[in-house]
């Protein structure tokens, strides 16, 4: 649900609520690999196997990838499906809450590109 912000809001409590909400959201996304994981899941547009994620993310080790995925799962951003077979098959996909990050991620990418353009001029 998109909401227009009245940035000149006179209510300091409301502004603190906005800051707290933003801080909590950034906490969910912090971590060296989480943004990269999310970008790969958005690009895949379908569930993706653990081994494929590991292959797509240069420099990540298995332990760190598992840790970051567990945190994203605990925060309701990623869903993990384990298939009862040998060898084990595990897939990850974005949850509804994860997909809802799409517009925000797009805005952050656009802001980063603009910021980069400003710093190179």
Short mmCIF file of N, CA and C in Angstrom, two decimals:
data_model
loop_
_atom_site.label_atom_id
_atom_site.label_comp_id
_atom_site.label_asym_id
_atom_site.label_seq_id
_atom_site.Cartn_x
_atom_site.Cartn_y
_atom_site.Cartn_z
N UNK A 1 0.85 -1.17 0.00
CA UNK A 1 0.00 0.00 0.00
C UNK A 1 0.90 1.23 0.00
N UNK A 2 0.89 1.99 -1.05
CA UNK A 2 1.71 3.17 -1.17
C UNK A 2 1.04 4.34 -0.43
N UNK A 3 1.87 5.11 0.21
CA UNK A 3 1.35 6.27 0.93
C UNK A 3 2.23 7.47 0.62
N UNK A 4 1.59 8.59 0.36
CA UNK A 4 2.36 9.81 0.17
C UNK A 4 2.72 10.36 1.53
N UNK A 5 3.94 10.73 1.70
CA UNK A 5 4.41 11.26 2.97
C UNK A 5 4.30 12.77 2.96
N UNK A 6 3.84 13.29 4.04
CA UNK A 6 3.82 14.74 4.25
C UNK A 6 5.11 15.05 5.02
N UNK A 7 6.20 15.27 4.27
CA UNK A 7 7.52 15.38 4.89
C UNK A 7 7.63 16.58 5.82
N UNK A 8 6.78 17.56 5.63
CA UNK A 8 6.84 18.70 6.55
C UNK A 8 5.86 18.50 7.71
N UNK A 9 5.61 17.24 8.04
CA UNK A 9 4.72 16.87 9.14
C UNK A 9 5.18 17.55 10.42
N UNK A 10 4.26 18.15 11.11
CA UNK A 10 4.58 18.87 12.35
C UNK A 10 4.61 17.95 13.57
N UNK A 11 4.26 16.71 13.41
CA UNK A 11 4.18 15.78 14.53
C UNK A 11 5.51 15.04 14.70
N UNK A 12 6.32 15.41 15.70
CA UNK A 12 7.62 14.75 15.88
C UNK A 12 7.49 13.26 16.20
N UNK A 13 6.41 12.85 16.86
CA UNK A 13 6.21 11.42 17.14
C UNK A 13 6.02 10.64 15.85
N UNK A 14 5.29 11.21 14.92
CA UNK A 14 5.07 10.54 13.62
C UNK A 14 6.39 10.42 12.87
N UNK A 15 7.20 11.48 12.91
CA UNK A 15 8.51 11.42 12.23
C UNK A 15 9.40 10.35 12.88
N UNK A 16 9.33 10.20 14.20
CA UNK A 16 10.10 9.15 14.88
C UNK A 16 9.61 7.77 14.46
N UNK A 17 8.29 7.62 14.29
CA UNK A 17 7.74 6.35 13.81
C UNK A 17 8.29 6.01 12.42
N UNK A 18 8.34 7.01 11.55
CA UNK A 18 8.88 6.79 10.20
C UNK A 18 10.34 6.35 10.30
N UNK A 19 11.11 7.03 11.13
CA UNK A 19 12.52 6.70 11.29
C UNK A 19 12.68 5.28 11.84
N UNK A 20 11.86 4.92 12.83
CA UNK A 20 11.94 3.58 13.41
C UNK A 20 11.58 2.51 12.37
N UNK A 21 10.54 2.76 11.59
CA UNK A 21 10.15 1.81 10.55
C UNK A 21 11.25 1.64 9.51
N UNK A 22 11.85 2.73 9.11
CA UNK A 22 12.92 2.68 8.12
C UNK A 22 14.14 1.95 8.69
N UNK A 23 14.47 2.23 9.93
CA UNK A 23 15.60 1.56 10.58
C UNK A 23 15.37 0.06 10.64
N UNK A 24 14.17 -0.36 11.00
CA UNK A 24 13.85 -1.80 11.06
C UNK A 24 13.95 -2.44 9.68
N UNK A 25 13.47 -1.75 8.67
CA UNK A 25 13.56 -2.28 7.30
C UNK A 25 15.01 -2.43 6.87
N UNK A 26 15.83 -1.44 7.16
CA UNK A 26 17.24 -1.53 6.80
C UNK A 26 17.94 -2.64 7.57
N UNK A 27 17.51 -2.90 8.81
CA UNK A 27 18.07 -4.00 9.58
C UNK A 27 17.80 -5.34 8.88
N UNK A 28 16.60 -5.48 8.35
CA UNK A 28 16.24 -6.71 7.64
C UNK A 28 17.13 -6.90 6.42
N UNK A 29 17.50 -5.81 5.77
CA UNK A 29 18.27 -5.89 4.53
C UNK A 29 19.78 -5.84 4.72
N UNK A 30 20.22 -5.51 5.95
CA UNK A 30 21.67 -5.39 6.15
C UNK A 30 22.33 -6.77 6.11
N UNK A 31 23.54 -6.75 5.69
CA UNK A 31 24.31 -7.98 5.52
C UNK A 31 24.94 -7.94 4.14
N UNK A 32 26.16 -8.39 4.08
CA UNK A 32 26.92 -8.28 2.83
C UNK A 32 26.22 -8.94 1.64
N UNK A 33 25.47 -10.02 1.87
CA UNK A 33 24.95 -10.81 0.76
C UNK A 33 23.46 -10.69 0.54
N UNK A 34 22.72 -10.10 1.46
CA UNK A 34 21.25 -10.11 1.35
C UNK A 34 20.73 -9.40 0.11
N UNK A 35 21.26 -8.25 -0.20
CA UNK A 35 20.79 -7.51 -1.39
C UNK A 35 21.11 -8.31 -2.66
N UNK A 36 22.29 -8.92 -2.68
CA UNK A 36 22.67 -9.72 -3.85
C UNK A 36 21.73 -10.93 -3.98
N UNK A 37 21.43 -11.57 -2.87
CA UNK A 37 20.50 -12.71 -2.87
C UNK A 37 19.15 -12.25 -3.41
N UNK A 38 18.65 -11.14 -2.90
CA UNK A 38 17.35 -10.64 -3.34
C UNK A 38 17.36 -10.31 -4.83
N UNK A 39 18.41 -9.68 -5.30
CA UNK A 39 18.50 -9.36 -6.74
C UNK A 39 18.45 -10.64 -7.58
N UNK A 40 19.14 -11.67 -7.14
CA UNK A 40 19.13 -12.94 -7.87
C UNK A 40 17.74 -13.57 -7.85
N UNK A 41 17.05 -13.50 -6.70
CA UNK A 41 15.71 -14.07 -6.62
C UNK A 41 14.71 -13.28 -7.47
N UNK A 42 14.83 -11.95 -7.48
CA UNK A 42 13.96 -11.15 -8.35
C UNK A 42 14.21 -11.49 -9.81
N UNK A 43 15.47 -11.60 -10.19
CA UNK A 43 15.82 -11.87 -11.59
C UNK A 43 15.37 -13.26 -12.01
N UNK A 44 15.40 -14.23 -11.10
CA UNK A 44 15.03 -15.60 -11.45
C UNK A 44 13.55 -15.74 -11.80
N UNK A 45 12.72 -14.93 -11.14
CA UNK A 45 11.26 -14.96 -11.39
C UNK A 45 10.63 -16.33 -11.12
N UNK A 46 11.35 -17.19 -10.43
CA UNK A 46 10.84 -18.52 -10.08
C UNK A 46 11.70 -19.03 -8.93
N UNK A 47 11.27 -20.10 -8.28
CA UNK A 47 12.12 -20.66 -7.23
C UNK A 47 13.49 -21.04 -7.78
N UNK A 48 14.49 -20.88 -6.95
CA UNK A 48 15.86 -21.14 -7.39
C UNK A 48 16.53 -22.06 -6.38
N UNK A 49 17.26 -23.03 -6.88
CA UNK A 49 17.93 -24.01 -6.02
C UNK A 49 19.11 -23.36 -5.31
N UNK A 50 19.40 -23.90 -4.13
CA UNK A 50 20.52 -23.39 -3.33
C UNK A 50 21.81 -23.41 -4.14
N UNK A 51 22.07 -24.51 -4.81
CA UNK A 51 23.33 -24.64 -5.56
C UNK A 51 23.43 -23.59 -6.66
N UNK A 52 22.30 -23.24 -7.26
CA UNK A 52 22.32 -22.21 -8.31
C UNK A 52 22.59 -20.83 -7.70
N UNK A 53 21.96 -20.56 -6.57
CA UNK A 53 22.24 -19.29 -5.88
C UNK A 53 23.72 -19.18 -5.54
N UNK A 54 24.25 -20.26 -5.02
CA UNK A 54 25.67 -20.28 -4.64
C UNK A 54 26.56 -20.02 -5.86
N UNK A 55 26.20 -20.57 -6.98
CA UNK A 55 26.96 -20.39 -8.22
C UNK A 55 26.84 -18.95 -8.75
N UNK A 56 25.67 -18.34 -8.57
CA UNK A 56 25.42 -16.99 -9.10
C UNK A 56 26.07 -15.88 -8.27
N UNK A 57 26.39 -16.17 -7.01
CA UNK A 57 26.89 -15.13 -6.11
C UNK A 57 28.39 -15.34 -5.89
N UNK A 58 29.18 -14.59 -6.65
CA UNK A 58 30.63 -14.69 -6.56
C UNK A 58 31.13 -14.30 -5.18
N UNK A 59 31.99 -15.14 -4.63
CA UNK A 59 32.66 -14.81 -3.39
C UNK A 59 31.96 -15.24 -2.12
N UNK A 60 30.72 -15.70 -2.20
CA UNK A 60 30.00 -16.12 -0.99
C UNK A 60 30.38 -17.57 -0.68
N UNK A 61 30.58 -17.85 0.61
CA UNK A 61 30.79 -19.25 0.97
C UNK A 61 29.47 -19.85 1.41
N UNK A 62 29.42 -21.16 1.44
CA UNK A 62 28.18 -21.86 1.73
C UNK A 62 27.62 -21.49 3.10
N UNK A 63 28.48 -21.41 4.10
CA UNK A 63 28.04 -21.08 5.46
C UNK A 63 27.36 -19.71 5.51
N UNK A 64 27.97 -18.72 4.87
CA UNK A 64 27.43 -17.36 4.88
C UNK A 64 26.12 -17.28 4.10
N UNK A 65 26.05 -17.98 2.97
CA UNK A 65 24.83 -17.98 2.18
C UNK A 65 23.68 -18.60 2.98
N UNK A 66 23.95 -19.70 3.65
CA UNK A 66 22.93 -20.34 4.48
C UNK A 66 22.47 -19.39 5.58
N UNK A 67 23.42 -18.74 6.23
CA UNK A 67 23.09 -17.80 7.33
C UNK A 67 22.21 -16.66 6.83
N UNK A 68 22.59 -16.05 5.72
CA UNK A 68 21.83 -14.92 5.19
C UNK A 68 20.44 -15.35 4.74
N UNK A 69 20.34 -16.52 4.11
CA UNK A 69 19.04 -17.04 3.69
C UNK A 69 18.15 -17.34 4.90
N UNK A 70 18.73 -17.89 5.96
CA UNK A 70 17.95 -18.16 7.18
C UNK A 70 17.40 -16.87 7.78
N UNK A 71 18.21 -15.81 7.77
CA UNK A 71 17.75 -14.53 8.30
C UNK A 71 16.63 -13.96 7.44
N UNK A 72 16.78 -14.04 6.12
CA UNK A 72 15.72 -13.56 5.22
C UNK A 72 14.45 -14.39 5.39
N UNK A 73 14.61 -15.68 5.63
CA UNK A 73 13.45 -16.54 5.87
C UNK A 73 12.78 -16.17 7.19
N UNK A 74 13.57 -15.96 8.24
CA UNK A 74 13.03 -15.60 9.55
C UNK A 74 12.29 -14.26 9.49
N UNK A 75 12.73 -13.37 8.63
CA UNK A 75 12.10 -12.06 8.48
C UNK A 75 10.93 -12.08 7.49
N UNK A 76 10.62 -13.25 6.94
CA UNK A 76 9.46 -13.38 6.07
C UNK A 76 9.66 -12.88 4.65
N UNK A 77 10.91 -12.75 4.24
CA UNK A 77 11.21 -12.22 2.90
C UNK A 77 11.39 -13.35 1.89
N UNK A 78 11.92 -14.47 2.36
CA UNK A 78 12.23 -15.62 1.50
C UNK A 78 11.53 -16.85 2.07
N UNK A 79 11.06 -17.70 1.16
CA UNK A 79 10.47 -18.98 1.56
C UNK A 79 11.39 -20.10 1.09
N UNK A 80 11.62 -21.05 1.97
CA UNK A 80 12.49 -22.19 1.70
C UNK A 80 11.64 -23.44 1.57
N UNK A 81 11.85 -24.19 0.49
CA UNK A 81 11.15 -25.46 0.29
C UNK A 81 12.18 -26.57 0.21
N UNK A 82 12.01 -27.59 1.06
CA UNK A 82 12.89 -28.76 1.05
C UNK A 82 12.12 -29.92 0.46
N UNK A 83 12.70 -30.54 -0.55
CA UNK A 83 12.08 -31.69 -1.20
C UNK A 83 12.67 -32.96 -0.61
N UNK A 84 11.81 -33.89 -0.18
CA UNK A 84 12.30 -35.12 0.46
C UNK A 84 12.85 -36.11 -0.58
N UNK A 85 14.08 -35.91 -0.93
CA UNK A 85 14.72 -36.78 -1.92
C UNK A 85 16.21 -36.84 -1.62
N UNK A 86 16.88 -37.78 -2.26
CA UNK A 86 18.32 -37.93 -2.14
C UNK A 86 18.89 -37.82 -3.54
N UNK A 87 19.83 -36.92 -3.79
CA UNK A 87 20.37 -35.94 -2.84
C UNK A 87 19.32 -34.87 -2.51
N UNK A 88 19.51 -34.17 -1.39
CA UNK A 88 18.53 -33.16 -0.98
C UNK A 88 18.39 -32.06 -2.02
N UNK A 89 17.17 -31.60 -2.17
CA UNK A 89 16.88 -30.49 -3.08
C UNK A 89 16.20 -29.40 -2.25
N UNK A 90 16.78 -28.21 -2.28
CA UNK A 90 16.23 -27.07 -1.54
C UNK A 90 16.08 -25.92 -2.52
N UNK A 91 14.90 -25.30 -2.51
CA UNK A 91 14.64 -24.14 -3.36
C UNK A 91 14.24 -22.95 -2.50
N UNK A 92 14.55 -21.78 -3.03
CA UNK A 92 14.19 -20.53 -2.37
C UNK A 92 13.41 -19.67 -3.35
N UNK A 93 12.45 -18.96 -2.79
CA UNK A 93 11.67 -18.00 -3.59
C UNK A 93 11.30 -16.84 -2.68
N UNK A 94 10.94 -15.74 -3.30
CA UNK A 94 10.48 -14.58 -2.55
C UNK A 94 9.06 -14.84 -2.05
N UNK A 95 8.78 -14.36 -0.87
CA UNK A 95 7.41 -14.40 -0.34
C UNK A 95 6.66 -13.18 -0.88
N UNK A 96 5.41 -13.07 -0.52
CA UNK A 96 4.64 -11.89 -0.91
C UNK A 96 5.32 -10.62 -0.36
N UNK A 97 5.78 -10.70 0.89
CA UNK A 97 6.49 -9.56 1.49
C UNK A 97 7.78 -9.28 0.73
N UNK A 98 8.45 -10.34 0.28
CA UNK A 98 9.67 -10.17 -0.51
C UNK A 98 9.40 -9.47 -1.82
N UNK A 99 8.35 -9.91 -2.52
CA UNK A 99 7.99 -9.26 -3.78
C UNK A 99 7.58 -7.81 -3.56
N UNK A 100 7.00 -7.52 -2.41
CA UNK A 100 6.59 -6.14 -2.11
C UNK A 100 7.80 -5.22 -1.99
N UNK A 101 8.99 -5.77 -1.80
CA UNK A 101 10.21 -4.96 -1.77
C UNK A 101 10.62 -4.46 -3.16
N UNK A 102 10.03 -5.03 -4.20
CA UNK A 102 10.42 -4.68 -5.57
C UNK A 102 10.49 -3.20 -5.86
N UNK A 103 9.42 -2.44 -5.63
CA UNK A 103 9.47 -1.00 -5.91
C UNK A 103 10.54 -0.27 -5.08
N UNK A 104 10.71 -0.68 -3.85
CA UNK A 104 11.73 -0.05 -3.01
C UNK A 104 13.13 -0.37 -3.52
N UNK A 105 13.33 -1.62 -3.91
CA UNK A 105 14.64 -2.02 -4.47
C UNK A 105 14.90 -1.23 -5.75
N UNK A 106 13.89 -1.10 -6.60
CA UNK A 106 14.04 -0.34 -7.84
C UNK A 106 14.41 1.10 -7.53
N UNK A 107 13.73 1.70 -6.54
CA UNK A 107 14.03 3.08 -6.16
C UNK A 107 15.46 3.20 -5.63
N UNK A 108 15.92 2.23 -4.85
CA UNK A 108 17.29 2.26 -4.34
C UNK A 108 18.31 2.13 -5.47
N UNK A 109 18.03 1.26 -6.44
CA UNK A 109 18.93 1.10 -7.58
C UNK A 109 19.01 2.41 -8.37
N UNK A 110 17.86 3.01 -8.62
CA UNK A 110 17.84 4.28 -9.36
C UNK A 110 18.57 5.37 -8.59
N UNK A 111 18.37 5.44 -7.27
CA UNK A 111 19.06 6.43 -6.46
C UNK A 111 20.57 6.19 -6.50
N UNK A 112 20.99 4.93 -6.41
CA UNK A 112 22.42 4.60 -6.45
C UNK A 112 23.03 5.00 -7.79
N UNK A 113 22.30 4.77 -8.87
CA UNK A 113 22.81 5.15 -10.20
C UNK A 113 22.92 6.66 -10.32
N UNK A 114 21.92 7.40 -9.81
CA UNK A 114 22.00 8.87 -9.83
C UNK A 114 23.15 9.37 -8.97
N UNK A 115 23.29 8.78 -7.81
CA UNK A 115 24.36 9.18 -6.89
C UNK A 115 25.72 8.96 -7.56
N UNK A 116 25.87 7.81 -8.23
CA UNK A 116 27.11 7.52 -8.93
C UNK A 116 27.35 8.55 -10.04
N UNK A 117 26.31 8.90 -10.77
CA UNK A 117 26.44 9.89 -11.84
C UNK A 117 26.86 11.24 -11.28
N UNK A 118 26.30 11.63 -10.11
CA UNK A 118 26.68 12.90 -9.50
C UNK A 118 28.13 12.90 -9.04
N UNK A 119 28.59 11.76 -8.55
CA UNK A 119 29.95 11.70 -8.01
C UNK A 119 31.00 11.66 -9.11
N UNK A 120 30.60 11.32 -10.33
CA UNK A 120 31.56 11.25 -11.43
C UNK A 120 31.57 12.52 -12.29
N UNK A 121 30.75 13.48 -11.91
CA UNK A 121 30.73 14.73 -12.71
C UNK A 121 31.49 15.82 -12.01
#
